[in-house]
Amino acid sequence: MEVVKEKARIREIVEEARAAGRIVGLVPTMGYFHEGHLELMRRARAECDLVVVSLFVNPTQFGPGEDLQAYPRDFDRDRGMAESVGLDYIFNPEPSEMYPQGFSTHVEVEGLSDILCGAIRPGHFRGVATVVAKLFNIVPAQRVYFGQKDAQQLAVIKRMAADLDFALEVVAVPTVREEDGLAMSSRNIYLTGRDRDDALVLARALRTAAGMIEAGERDVSEISEAMQGVFDALPSVNLEYIAICDTIYLQPLEELHGEVLIAVAARVGKARLIDNMVFEVE
Ligand code: AMP
């Protein structure tokens, strides 16, 4: 596995592979790998001839006062993990390679970017859409892999790829969880002591919703209230939102039908956590 720092070099590698008829997969990440990242990489490895993982802690998707400086980093460990799943290249640019002096173009996915997490993190999805559009150009893969864990990010990327005519397939990979149900995240490292137990409330609320839907409940407000009750039982956790919406426009649903996204966000100690489940409702 080779580590590539320059845009021109990784593009050349990928273009050569494509010219030779190979299928290229891209897995965009911010590093500090866990099983969720590895699952994306394994899936890409199984489906593509050449796999590039990008590792870039993108400064433009962090707001003022967010954890850009503190964001966990361990490149040597990440390199070993990526190598263990048989990846071909890590693209690991410096910020100046991605954002040279004079950089001033941004991608704004209207409508999807200022709701839910976007309402709480203004500018976040503009930063995400911009860096991902750049990565799609720098690493011209036919398949790109994203986690269902970040459901709004997935919706934003799918919209952007369609609207800007990127000729690639966005592959969604199911959320990987710890044994006790906590969705894996690089930010789980912020959870110490009691916060680690408290963090289970997100998955617990989602399981409550799942149980109700399974039992035939179709009333959105009933489900929402039951989930709210799960959070109310744990006042140390700061709930940001419970959303019951469609998976494409992320608009609130009045009645459950088709593909339904139930998403939650909450602050637990120093960590801001998100989680979701997708249901196919008859
Ligand atoms: P990040 O490094 O946190 O930006 O995540 C890189 C990619 O891994 C994104 O597409 C995430 O949605 C995905 N990802 C993060 N955590 C998980 C998880 N627990 N299960 C599946 N995918 C994940």
PDB file of C-alpha atoms and ligand atoms in Angstrom:
ATOM      1  CA  MET A   1       0.000   0.000   0.000  1.00  0.00           C
ATOM      2  CA  GLU A   2       1.307   3.416  -0.962  1.00  0.00           C
ATOM      3  CA  VAL A   3       0.711   6.737   0.790  1.00  0.00           C
ATOM      4  CA  VAL A   4       0.152   9.553  -1.707  1.00  0.00           C
ATOM      5  CA  LYS A   5       0.218  13.223  -0.662  1.00  0.00           C
ATOM      6  CA  GLU A   6      -0.150  14.945  -4.053  1.00  0.00           C
ATOM      7  CA  LYS A   7      -3.397  15.392  -5.989  1.00  0.00           C
ATOM      8  CA  ALA A   8      -1.696  15.079  -9.374  1.00  0.00           C
ATOM      9  CA  ARG A   9      -0.078  11.760  -8.454  1.00  0.00           C
ATOM     10  CA  ILE A  10      -3.235  10.029  -7.182  1.00  0.00           C
ATOM     11  CA  ARG A  11      -5.198  11.249 -10.191  1.00  0.00           C
ATOM     12  CA  GLU A  12      -2.569   9.849 -12.527  1.00  0.00           C
ATOM     13  CA  ILE A  13      -2.677   6.462 -10.752  1.00  0.00           C
ATOM     14  CA  VAL A  14      -6.474   6.309 -10.929  1.00  0.00           C
ATOM     15  CA  GLU A  15      -6.648   7.458 -14.547  1.00  0.00           C
ATOM     16  CA  GLU A  16      -4.126   4.812 -15.562  1.00  0.00           C
ATOM     17  CA  ALA A  17      -6.103   2.125 -13.748  1.00  0.00           C
ATOM     18  CA  ARG A  18      -9.307   3.223 -15.462  1.00  0.00           C
ATOM     19  CA  ALA A  19      -7.640   3.318 -18.856  1.00  0.00           C
ATOM     20  CA  ALA A  20      -6.661  -0.314 -18.216  1.00  0.00           C
ATOM     21  CA  GLY A  21     -10.340  -1.134 -17.640  1.00  0.00           C
ATOM     22  CA  ARG A  22     -10.181  -1.431 -13.864  1.00  0.00           C
ATOM     23  CA  ILE A  23     -12.975  -0.461 -11.462  1.00  0.00           C
ATOM     24  CA  VAL A  24     -11.792   2.096  -8.901  1.00  0.00           C
ATOM     25  CA  GLY A  25     -13.372   2.573  -5.464  1.00  0.00           C
ATOM     26  CA  LEU A  26     -12.964   5.578  -3.175  1.00  0.00           C
ATOM     27  CA  VAL A  27     -13.579   5.631   0.588  1.00  0.00           C
ATOM     28  CA  PRO A  28     -13.460   9.213   1.925  1.00  0.00           C
ATOM     29  CA  THR A  29     -12.580   9.480   5.638  1.00  0.00           C
ATOM     30  CA  MET A  30     -11.154  11.743   8.305  1.00  0.00           C
ATOM     31  CA  GLY A  31      -9.096   8.893   9.782  1.00  0.00           C
ATOM     32  CA  TYR A  32      -8.811   7.490  13.314  1.00  0.00           C
ATOM     33  CA  PHE A  33     -10.202   4.274  11.900  1.00  0.00           C
ATOM     34  CA  HIS A  34     -12.630   1.928  13.616  1.00  0.00           C
ATOM     35  CA  GLU A  35     -14.643  -1.067  12.403  1.00  0.00           C
ATOM     36  CA  GLY A  36     -17.101   1.268  10.625  1.00  0.00           C
ATOM     37  CA  HIS A  37     -14.336   2.609   8.394  1.00  0.00           C
ATOM     38  CA  LEU A  38     -12.963  -0.899   7.883  1.00  0.00           C
ATOM     39  CA  GLU A  39     -16.371  -2.140   6.800  1.00  0.00           C
ATOM     40  CA  LEU A  40     -16.485   0.544   4.072  1.00  0.00           C
ATOM     41  CA  MET A  41     -12.977  -0.449   2.990  1.00  0.00           C
ATOM     42  CA  ARG A  42     -13.782  -4.175   2.931  1.00  0.00           C
ATOM     43  CA  ARG A  43     -16.887  -3.550   0.877  1.00  0.00           C
ATOM     44  CA  ALA A  44     -14.883  -1.439  -1.582  1.00  0.00           C
ATOM     45  CA  ARG A  45     -12.146  -4.086  -1.655  1.00  0.00           C
ATOM     46  CA  ALA A  46     -14.708  -6.776  -2.497  1.00  0.00           C
ATOM     47  CA  GLU A  47     -16.352  -4.725  -5.266  1.00  0.00           C
ATOM     48  CA  CYS A  48     -13.468  -2.852  -6.926  1.00  0.00           C
ATOM     49  CA  ASP A  49     -10.119  -3.631  -8.559  1.00  0.00           C
ATOM     50  CA  LEU A  50      -8.294  -0.686  -7.050  1.00  0.00           C
ATOM     51  CA  VAL A  51      -9.259   0.980  -3.768  1.00  0.00           C
ATOM     52  CA  VAL A  52      -8.196   4.401  -2.526  1.00  0.00           C
ATOM     53  CA  VAL A  53      -9.005   5.568   0.999  1.00  0.00           C
ATOM     54  CA  SER A  54      -8.685   9.304   1.481  1.00  0.00           C
ATOM     55  CA  LEU A  55      -7.654  10.474   4.924  1.00  0.00           C
ATOM     56  CA  PHE A  56      -8.110  14.203   5.400  1.00  0.00           C
ATOM     57  CA  VAL A  57      -9.376  16.042   8.457  1.00  0.00           C
ATOM     58  CA  ASN A  58     -11.205  18.681   6.453  1.00  0.00           C
ATOM     59  CA  PRO A  59     -10.937  22.037   8.234  1.00  0.00           C
ATOM     60  CA  THR A  60     -13.820  23.645   6.303  1.00  0.00           C
ATOM     61  CA  GLN A  61     -16.445  21.332   7.759  1.00  0.00           C
ATOM     62  CA  PHE A  62     -15.619  22.312  11.347  1.00  0.00           C
ATOM     63  CA  GLY A  63     -17.305  25.405  12.770  1.00  0.00           C
ATOM     64  CA  PRO A  64     -15.681  27.914  15.126  1.00  0.00           C
ATOM     65  CA  GLY A  65     -15.446  26.338  18.569  1.00  0.00           C
ATOM     66  CA  GLU A  66     -15.754  22.806  17.186  1.00  0.00           C
ATOM     67  CA  ASP A  67     -13.146  20.069  17.663  1.00  0.00           C
ATOM     68  CA  LEU A  68     -10.834  20.554  14.626  1.00  0.00           C
ATOM     69  CA  GLN A  69      -7.685  20.769  16.773  1.00  0.00           C
ATOM     70  CA  ALA A  70      -8.766  18.029  19.178  1.00  0.00           C
ATOM     71  CA  TYR A  71     -10.046  15.664  16.465  1.00  0.00           C
ATOM     72  CA  PRO A  72      -8.284  12.318  17.086  1.00  0.00           C
ATOM     73  CA  ARG A  73      -5.424  11.489  14.725  1.00  0.00           C
ATOM     74  CA  ASP A  74      -3.064   8.500  14.520  1.00  0.00           C
ATOM     75  CA  PHE A  75      -1.706   8.099  11.028  1.00  0.00           C
ATOM     76  CA  ASP A  76       0.575   5.125  11.683  1.00  0.00           C
ATOM     77  CA  ARG A  77      -2.222   3.121  13.255  1.00  0.00           C
ATOM     78  CA  ASP A  78      -4.575   4.049  10.399  1.00  0.00           C
ATOM     79  CA  ARG A  79      -2.005   3.045   7.797  1.00  0.00           C
ATOM     80  CA  GLY A  80      -1.623  -0.383   9.446  1.00  0.00           C
ATOM     81  CA  MET A  81      -5.395  -0.892   9.564  1.00  0.00           C
ATOM     82  CA  ALA A  82      -5.892   0.122   5.919  1.00  0.00           C
ATOM     83  CA  GLU A  83      -3.070  -2.184   4.910  1.00  0.00           C
ATOM     84  CA  SER A  84      -4.625  -5.069   6.870  1.00  0.00           C
ATOM     85  CA  VAL A  85      -7.757  -4.926   4.711  1.00  0.00           C
ATOM     86  CA  GLY A  86      -5.657  -4.902   1.549  1.00  0.00           C
ATOM     87  CA  LEU A  87      -6.129  -1.359   0.308  1.00  0.00           C
ATOM     88  CA  ASP A  88      -3.996  -0.055  -2.552  1.00  0.00           C
ATOM     89  CA  TYR A  89      -3.530   3.633  -1.716  1.00  0.00           C
ATOM     90  CA  ILE A  90      -4.062   6.144   1.073  1.00  0.00           C
ATOM     91  CA  PHE A  91      -4.525   9.649  -0.280  1.00  0.00           C
ATOM     92  CA  ASN A  92      -3.429  11.886   2.604  1.00  0.00           C
ATOM     93  CA  PRO A  93      -3.055  15.491   1.418  1.00  0.00           C
ATOM     94  CA  GLU A  94      -1.954  18.479   3.496  1.00  0.00           C
ATOM     95  CA  PRO A  95      -4.593  21.220   3.939  1.00  0.00           C
ATOM     96  CA  SER A  96      -2.529  23.467   1.619  1.00  0.00           C
ATOM     97  CA  GLU A  97      -2.756  20.825  -1.124  1.00  0.00           C
ATOM     98  CA  MET A  98      -6.554  20.837  -0.870  1.00  0.00           C
ATOM     99  CA  TYR A  99      -7.010  24.558  -0.188  1.00  0.00           C
ATOM    100  CA  PRO A 100      -4.175  26.527  -1.807  1.00  0.00           C
ATOM    101  CA  GLN A 101      -4.035  30.284  -1.422  1.00  0.00           C
ATOM    102  CA  GLY A 102      -6.919  31.977  -3.221  1.00  0.00           C
ATOM    103  CA  PHE A 103      -9.309  29.044  -2.862  1.00  0.00           C
ATOM    104  CA  SER A 104     -12.829  30.495  -3.067  1.00  0.00           C
ATOM    105  CA  THR A 105     -15.308  28.055  -4.645  1.00  0.00           C
ATOM    106  CA  HIS A 106     -17.816  26.129  -2.553  1.00  0.00           C
ATOM    107  CA  VAL A 107     -20.566  23.604  -3.151  1.00  0.00           C
ATOM    108  CA  GLU A 108     -23.851  24.343  -1.423  1.00  0.00           C
ATOM    109  CA  VAL A 109     -26.550  21.678  -1.460  1.00  0.00           C
ATOM    110  CA  GLU A 110     -29.567  23.844  -0.777  1.00  0.00           C
ATOM    111  CA  GLY A 111     -32.404  22.635   1.397  1.00  0.00           C
ATOM    112  CA  LEU A 112     -30.605  19.580   2.745  1.00  0.00           C
ATOM    113  CA  SER A 113     -27.744  21.494   4.362  1.00  0.00           C
ATOM    114  CA  ASP A 114     -29.487  23.800   6.816  1.00  0.00           C
ATOM    115  CA  ILE A 115     -31.832  21.337   8.535  1.00  0.00           C
ATOM    116  CA  LEU A 116     -31.184  18.766  11.295  1.00  0.00           C
ATOM    117  CA  CYS A 117     -27.398  18.679  11.944  1.00  0.00           C
ATOM    118  CA  GLY A 118     -26.969  21.557   9.493  1.00  0.00           C
ATOM    119  CA  ALA A 119     -29.158  23.813  11.644  1.00  0.00           C
ATOM    120  CA  ILE A 120     -26.897  23.122  14.608  1.00  0.00           C
ATOM    121  CA  ARG A 121     -23.626  23.202  12.607  1.00  0.00           C
ATOM    122  CA  PRO A 122     -23.982  26.075  10.094  1.00  0.00           C
ATOM    123  CA  GLY A 123     -21.595  25.646   7.166  1.00  0.00           C
ATOM    124  CA  HIS A 124     -20.795  22.027   8.016  1.00  0.00           C
ATOM    125  CA  PHE A 125     -22.428  20.449   4.960  1.00  0.00           C
ATOM    126  CA  ARG A 126     -21.061  23.144   2.665  1.00  0.00           C
ATOM    127  CA  GLY A 127     -17.596  22.078   3.864  1.00  0.00           C
ATOM    128  CA  VAL A 128     -18.470  18.401   3.387  1.00  0.00           C
ATOM    129  CA  ALA A 129     -19.998  18.857  -0.091  1.00  0.00           C
ATOM    130  CA  THR A 130     -17.053  20.972  -1.226  1.00  0.00           C
ATOM    131  CA  VAL A 131     -14.324  18.594  -0.082  1.00  0.00           C
ATOM    132  CA  VAL A 132     -16.189  15.539  -1.380  1.00  0.00           C
ATOM    133  CA  ALA A 133     -16.715  17.178  -4.800  1.00  0.00           C
ATOM    134  CA  LYS A 134     -12.985  17.891  -4.883  1.00  0.00           C
ATOM    135  CA  LEU A 135     -12.198  14.286  -3.894  1.00  0.00           C
ATOM    136  CA  PHE A 136     -14.508  12.989  -6.649  1.00  0.00           C
ATOM    137  CA  ASN A 137     -12.474  15.026  -9.152  1.00  0.00           C
ATOM    138  CA  ILE A 138      -9.065  14.190  -7.702  1.00  0.00           C
ATOM    139  CA  VAL A 139      -9.838  10.454  -7.378  1.00  0.00           C
ATOM    140  CA  PRO A 140     -12.131   9.780 -10.351  1.00  0.00           C
ATOM    141  CA  ALA A 141     -13.570   6.519  -8.996  1.00  0.00           C
ATOM    142  CA  GLN A 142     -16.600   4.695 -10.393  1.00  0.00           C
ATOM    143  CA  ARG A 143     -17.769   3.723  -6.898  1.00  0.00           C
ATOM    144  CA  VAL A 144     -17.650   5.771  -3.715  1.00  0.00           C
ATOM    145  CA  TYR A 145     -18.452   4.414  -0.273  1.00  0.00           C
ATOM    146  CA  PHE A 146     -20.233   6.243   2.554  1.00  0.00           C
ATOM    147  CA  GLY A 147     -21.655   5.122   5.899  1.00  0.00           C
ATOM    148  CA  GLN A 148     -25.366   5.070   6.666  1.00  0.00           C
ATOM    149  CA  LYS A 149     -24.328   6.265  10.141  1.00  0.00           C
ATOM    150  CA  ASP A 150     -24.103   9.797   8.704  1.00  0.00           C
ATOM    151  CA  ALA A 151     -27.531   9.707   7.045  1.00  0.00           C
ATOM    152  CA  GLN A 152     -27.749  13.425   6.310  1.00  0.00           C
ATOM    153  CA  GLN A 153     -24.241  13.456   4.851  1.00  0.00           C
ATOM    154  CA  LEU A 154     -25.267  10.535   2.643  1.00  0.00           C
ATOM    155  CA  ALA A 155     -28.355  12.426   1.430  1.00  0.00           C
ATOM    156  CA  VAL A 156     -26.263  15.550   0.747  1.00  0.00           C
ATOM    157  CA  ILE A 157     -23.620  13.588  -1.198  1.00  0.00           C
ATOM    158  CA  LYS A 158     -26.205  11.663  -3.242  1.00  0.00           C
ATOM    159  CA  ARG A 159     -27.962  14.931  -4.123  1.00  0.00           C
ATOM    160  CA  MET A 160     -24.692  16.633  -5.047  1.00  0.00           C
ATOM    161  CA  ALA A 161     -23.474  13.698  -7.155  1.00  0.00           C
ATOM    162  CA  ALA A 162     -26.771  13.659  -9.064  1.00  0.00           C
ATOM    163  CA  ASP A 163     -27.087  17.440  -9.424  1.00  0.00           C
ATOM    164  CA  LEU A 164     -23.475  17.960 -10.573  1.00  0.00           C
ATOM    165  CA  ASP A 165     -23.486  14.887 -12.844  1.00  0.00           C
ATOM    166  CA  PHE A 166     -20.658  12.971 -11.231  1.00  0.00           C
ATOM    167  CA  ALA A 167     -20.521   9.675 -13.142  1.00  0.00           C
ATOM    168  CA  LEU A 168     -20.209   7.409 -10.145  1.00  0.00           C
ATOM    169  CA  GLU A 169     -22.258   5.186  -7.885  1.00  0.00           C
ATOM    170  CA  VAL A 170     -22.697   6.230  -4.259  1.00  0.00           C
ATOM    171  CA  VAL A 171     -22.733   3.051  -2.163  1.00  0.00           C
ATOM    172  CA  ALA A 172     -24.299   3.255   1.327  1.00  0.00           C
ATOM    173  CA  VAL A 173     -22.829   0.899   3.935  1.00  0.00           C
ATOM    174  CA  PRO A 174     -24.907  -0.075   7.028  1.00  0.00           C
ATOM    175  CA  THR A 175     -23.893   1.305  10.425  1.00  0.00           C
ATOM    176  CA  VAL A 176     -21.398  -0.754  12.398  1.00  0.00           C
ATOM    177  CA  ARG A 177     -22.075  -0.848  16.142  1.00  0.00           C
ATOM    178  CA  GLU A 178     -20.270  -1.841  19.311  1.00  0.00           C
ATOM    179  CA  GLU A 179     -21.618  -4.997  20.956  1.00  0.00           C
ATOM    180  CA  ASP A 180     -23.843  -2.939  23.256  1.00  0.00           C
ATOM    181  CA  GLY A 181     -25.376  -1.025  20.333  1.00  0.00           C
ATOM    182  CA  LEU A 182     -23.348   2.209  20.359  1.00  0.00           C
ATOM    183  CA  ALA A 183     -22.735   3.331  16.781  1.00  0.00           C
ATOM    184  CA  MET A 184     -18.990   3.392  16.155  1.00  0.00           C
ATOM    185  CA  SER A 185     -17.483   6.856  15.737  1.00  0.00           C
ATOM    186  CA  SER A 186     -14.023   8.373  15.969  1.00  0.00           C
ATOM    187  CA  ARG A 187     -15.545  10.809  18.454  1.00  0.00           C
ATOM    188  CA  ASN A 188     -16.495   8.001  20.864  1.00  0.00           C
ATOM    189  CA  ILE A 189     -12.993   8.504  22.274  1.00  0.00           C
ATOM    190  CA  TYR A 190     -14.396  11.622  23.970  1.00  0.00           C
ATOM    191  CA  LEU A 191     -16.742   9.407  26.002  1.00  0.00           C
ATOM    192  CA  THR A 192     -15.220   8.735  29.392  1.00  0.00           C
ATOM    193  CA  GLY A 193     -16.681   7.167  32.543  1.00  0.00           C
ATOM    194  CA  ARG A 194     -20.417   7.574  32.839  1.00  0.00           C
ATOM    195  CA  ASP A 195     -20.744   9.269  29.454  1.00  0.00           C
ATOM    196  CA  ARG A 196     -20.011   5.951  27.736  1.00  0.00           C
ATOM    197  CA  ASP A 197     -23.105   4.395  29.394  1.00  0.00           C
ATOM    198  CA  ASP A 198     -25.195   7.516  28.809  1.00  0.00           C
ATOM    199  CA  ALA A 199     -24.316   7.383  25.098  1.00  0.00           C
ATOM    200  CA  LEU A 200     -26.350   4.188  24.749  1.00  0.00           C
ATOM    201  CA  VAL A 201     -29.510   6.283  25.030  1.00  0.00           C
ATOM    202  CA  LEU A 202     -29.372   7.113  21.302  1.00  0.00           C
ATOM    203  CA  ALA A 203     -29.481   3.459  20.245  1.00  0.00           C
ATOM    204  CA  ARG A 204     -32.042   2.731  22.978  1.00  0.00           C
ATOM    205  CA  ALA A 205     -34.406   5.408  21.639  1.00  0.00           C
ATOM    206  CA  LEU A 206     -33.999   4.046  18.106  1.00  0.00           C
ATOM    207  CA  ARG A 207     -34.667   0.502  19.281  1.00  0.00           C
ATOM    208  CA  THR A 208     -37.818   1.768  21.019  1.00  0.00           C
ATOM    209  CA  ALA A 209     -38.971   3.198  17.681  1.00  0.00           C
ATOM    210  CA  ALA A 210     -38.047  -0.036  15.895  1.00  0.00           C
ATOM    211  CA  GLY A 211     -40.057  -2.090  18.391  1.00  0.00           C
ATOM    212  CA  MET A 212     -43.117   0.111  17.938  1.00  0.00           C
ATOM    213  CA  ILE A 213     -42.929  -0.006  14.126  1.00  0.00           C
ATOM    214  CA  GLU A 214     -42.461  -3.774  14.294  1.00  0.00           C
ATOM    215  CA  ALA A 215     -45.585  -3.976  16.465  1.00  0.00           C
ATOM    216  CA  GLY A 216     -47.584  -2.044  13.854  1.00  0.00           C
ATOM    217  CA  GLU A 217     -47.419   1.523  15.166  1.00  0.00           C
ATOM    218  CA  ARG A 218     -47.673   4.036  12.292  1.00  0.00           C
ATOM    219  CA  ASP A 219     -48.388   7.248  14.209  1.00  0.00           C
ATOM    220  CA  VAL A 220     -45.320   9.490  14.008  1.00  0.00           C
ATOM    221  CA  SER A 221     -46.158  11.509  17.122  1.00  0.00           C
ATOM    222  CA  GLU A 222     -46.601   8.345  19.223  1.00  0.00           C
ATOM    223  CA  ILE A 223     -43.176   7.113  18.169  1.00  0.00           C
ATOM    224  CA  SER A 224     -41.590  10.507  18.641  1.00  0.00           C
ATOM    225  CA  GLU A 225     -43.089  10.853  22.137  1.00  0.00           C
ATOM    226  CA  ALA A 226     -41.882   7.413  23.168  1.00  0.00           C
ATOM    227  CA  MET A 227     -38.372   8.261  21.965  1.00  0.00           C
ATOM    228  CA  GLN A 228     -38.514  11.589  23.778  1.00  0.00           C
ATOM    229  CA  GLY A 229     -39.443   9.648  26.920  1.00  0.00           C
ATOM    230  CA  VAL A 230     -36.298   7.528  26.616  1.00  0.00           C
ATOM    231  CA  PHE A 231     -34.188  10.704  26.514  1.00  0.00           C
ATOM    232  CA  ASP A 232     -36.183  12.372  29.319  1.00  0.00           C
ATOM    233  CA  ALA A 233     -35.156   9.513  31.601  1.00  0.00           C
ATOM    234  CA  LEU A 234     -31.534  10.631  31.223  1.00  0.00           C
ATOM    235  CA  PRO A 235     -31.363  14.382  31.945  1.00  0.00           C
ATOM    236  CA  SER A 236     -27.539  14.436  31.734  1.00  0.00           C
ATOM    237  CA  VAL A 237     -27.852  13.911  27.969  1.00  0.00           C
ATOM    238  CA  ASN A 238     -28.731  16.969  25.873  1.00  0.00           C
ATOM    239  CA  LEU A 239     -31.050  15.914  23.076  1.00  0.00           C
ATOM    240  CA  GLU A 240     -30.682  18.069  19.956  1.00  0.00           C
ATOM    241  CA  TYR A 241     -33.312  16.480  17.746  1.00  0.00           C
ATOM    242  CA  ILE A 242     -35.442  13.474  16.947  1.00  0.00           C
ATOM    243  CA  ALA A 243     -36.295  13.386  13.226  1.00  0.00           C
ATOM    244  CA  ILE A 244     -38.751  11.064  11.509  1.00  0.00           C
ATOM    245  CA  CYS A 245     -38.411  11.813   7.820  1.00  0.00           C
ATOM    246  CA  ASP A 246     -37.916  10.510   4.301  1.00  0.00           C
ATOM    247  CA  THR A 247     -34.389   9.456   3.302  1.00  0.00           C
ATOM    248  CA  ILE A 248     -33.993  11.709   0.228  1.00  0.00           C
ATOM    249  CA  TYR A 249     -35.321  15.180   1.115  1.00  0.00           C
ATOM    250  CA  LEU A 250     -35.170  14.617   4.892  1.00  0.00           C
ATOM    251  CA  GLN A 251     -38.627  16.124   5.229  1.00  0.00           C
ATOM    252  CA  PRO A 252     -40.740  15.266   8.286  1.00  0.00           C
ATOM    253  CA  LEU A 253     -43.345  12.575   7.668  1.00  0.00           C
ATOM    254  CA  GLU A 254     -46.861  12.689   8.970  1.00  0.00           C
ATOM    255  CA  GLU A 255     -47.495   9.042   8.307  1.00  0.00           C
ATOM    256  CA  LEU A 256     -45.025   6.202   8.074  1.00  0.00           C
ATOM    257  CA  HIS A 257     -44.735   4.655   4.642  1.00  0.00           C
ATOM    258  CA  GLY A 258     -41.955   3.650   2.270  1.00  0.00           C
ATOM    259  CA  GLU A 259     -38.372   4.221   3.319  1.00  0.00           C
ATOM    260  CA  VAL A 260     -38.361   6.026   6.650  1.00  0.00           C
ATOM    261  CA  LEU A 261     -35.337   7.544   8.386  1.00  0.00           C
ATOM    262  CA  ILE A 262     -35.418   7.993  12.143  1.00  0.00           C
ATOM    263  CA  ALA A 263     -32.428  10.044  13.235  1.00  0.00           C
ATOM    264  CA  VAL A 264     -31.267  11.423  16.582  1.00  0.00           C
ATOM    265  CA  ALA A 265     -28.526  13.787  17.705  1.00  0.00           C
ATOM    266  CA  ALA A 266     -27.463  14.511  21.271  1.00  0.00           C
ATOM    267  CA  ARG A 267     -24.630  15.879  23.348  1.00  0.00           C
ATOM    268  CA  VAL A 268     -23.204  13.406  25.829  1.00  0.00           C
ATOM    269  CA  GLY A 269     -20.449  14.922  27.952  1.00  0.00           C
ATOM    270  CA  LYS A 270     -17.882  16.353  25.543  1.00  0.00           C
ATOM    271  CA  ALA A 271     -19.158  14.410  22.536  1.00  0.00           C
ATOM    272  CA  ARG A 272     -21.819  15.315  20.012  1.00  0.00           C
ATOM    273  CA  LEU A 273     -23.299  12.014  18.851  1.00  0.00           C
ATOM    274  CA  ILE A 274     -25.633  11.075  16.008  1.00  0.00           C
ATOM    275  CA  ASP A 275     -27.359   7.822  15.165  1.00  0.00           C
ATOM    276  CA  ASN A 276     -30.203   6.612  12.963  1.00  0.00           C
ATOM    277  CA  MET A 277     -32.129   3.652  11.618  1.00  0.00           C
ATOM    278  CA  VAL A 278     -33.841   3.223   8.272  1.00  0.00           C
ATOM    279  CA  PHE A 279     -37.125   1.301   8.064  1.00  0.00           C
ATOM    280  CA  GLU A 280     -38.994  -0.060   5.105  1.00  0.00           C
ATOM    281  CA  VAL A 281     -42.621   0.482   6.106  1.00  0.00           C
ATOM    282  CA  GLU A 282     -45.461  -1.186   4.168  1.00  0.00           C
TER     283      GLU A 282
HETATM  284  P1  AMP B   1     -15.418   9.914   9.178  1.00  0.00           P
HETATM  285  O1  AMP B   1     -13.983   9.515   9.184  1.00  0.00           O
HETATM  286  O2  AMP B   1     -16.037   9.930  10.538  1.00  0.00           O
HETATM  287  O3  AMP B   1     -15.679  11.174   8.377  1.00  0.00           O
HETATM  288  O4  AMP B   1     -16.200   8.756   8.418  1.00  0.00           O
HETATM  289  C1  AMP B   1     -15.785   8.307   7.154  1.00  0.00           C
HETATM  290  C2  AMP B   1     -16.867   7.424   6.578  1.00  0.00           C
HETATM  291  O5  AMP B   1     -17.096   6.313   7.452  1.00  0.00           O
HETATM  292  C3  AMP B   1     -18.205   8.147   6.414  1.00  0.00           C
HETATM  293  O6  AMP B   1     -18.809   7.745   5.180  1.00  0.00           O
HETATM  294  C4  AMP B   1     -18.990   7.652   7.585  1.00  0.00           C
HETATM  295  O7  AMP B   1     -20.395   7.652   7.366  1.00  0.00           O
HETATM  296  C5  AMP B   1     -18.472   6.234   7.717  1.00  0.00           C
HETATM  297  N1  AMP B   1     -18.713   5.730   9.068  1.00  0.00           N
HETATM  298  C6  AMP B   1     -18.373   6.338  10.236  1.00  0.00           C
HETATM  299  N2  AMP B   1     -18.793   5.597  11.284  1.00  0.00           N
HETATM  300  C7  AMP B   1     -19.423   4.520  10.766  1.00  0.00           C
HETATM  301  C8  AMP B   1     -20.082   3.393  11.331  1.00  0.00           C
HETATM  302  N3  AMP B   1     -20.183   3.213  12.656  1.00  0.00           N
HETATM  303  N4  AMP B   1     -20.618   2.471  10.493  1.00  0.00           N
HETATM  304  C9  AMP B   1     -20.533   2.633   9.146  1.00  0.00           C
HETATM  305  N5  AMP B   1     -19.920   3.665   8.557  1.00  0.00           N
HETATM  306  C10 AMP B   1     -19.377   4.604   9.344  1.00  0.00           C
END
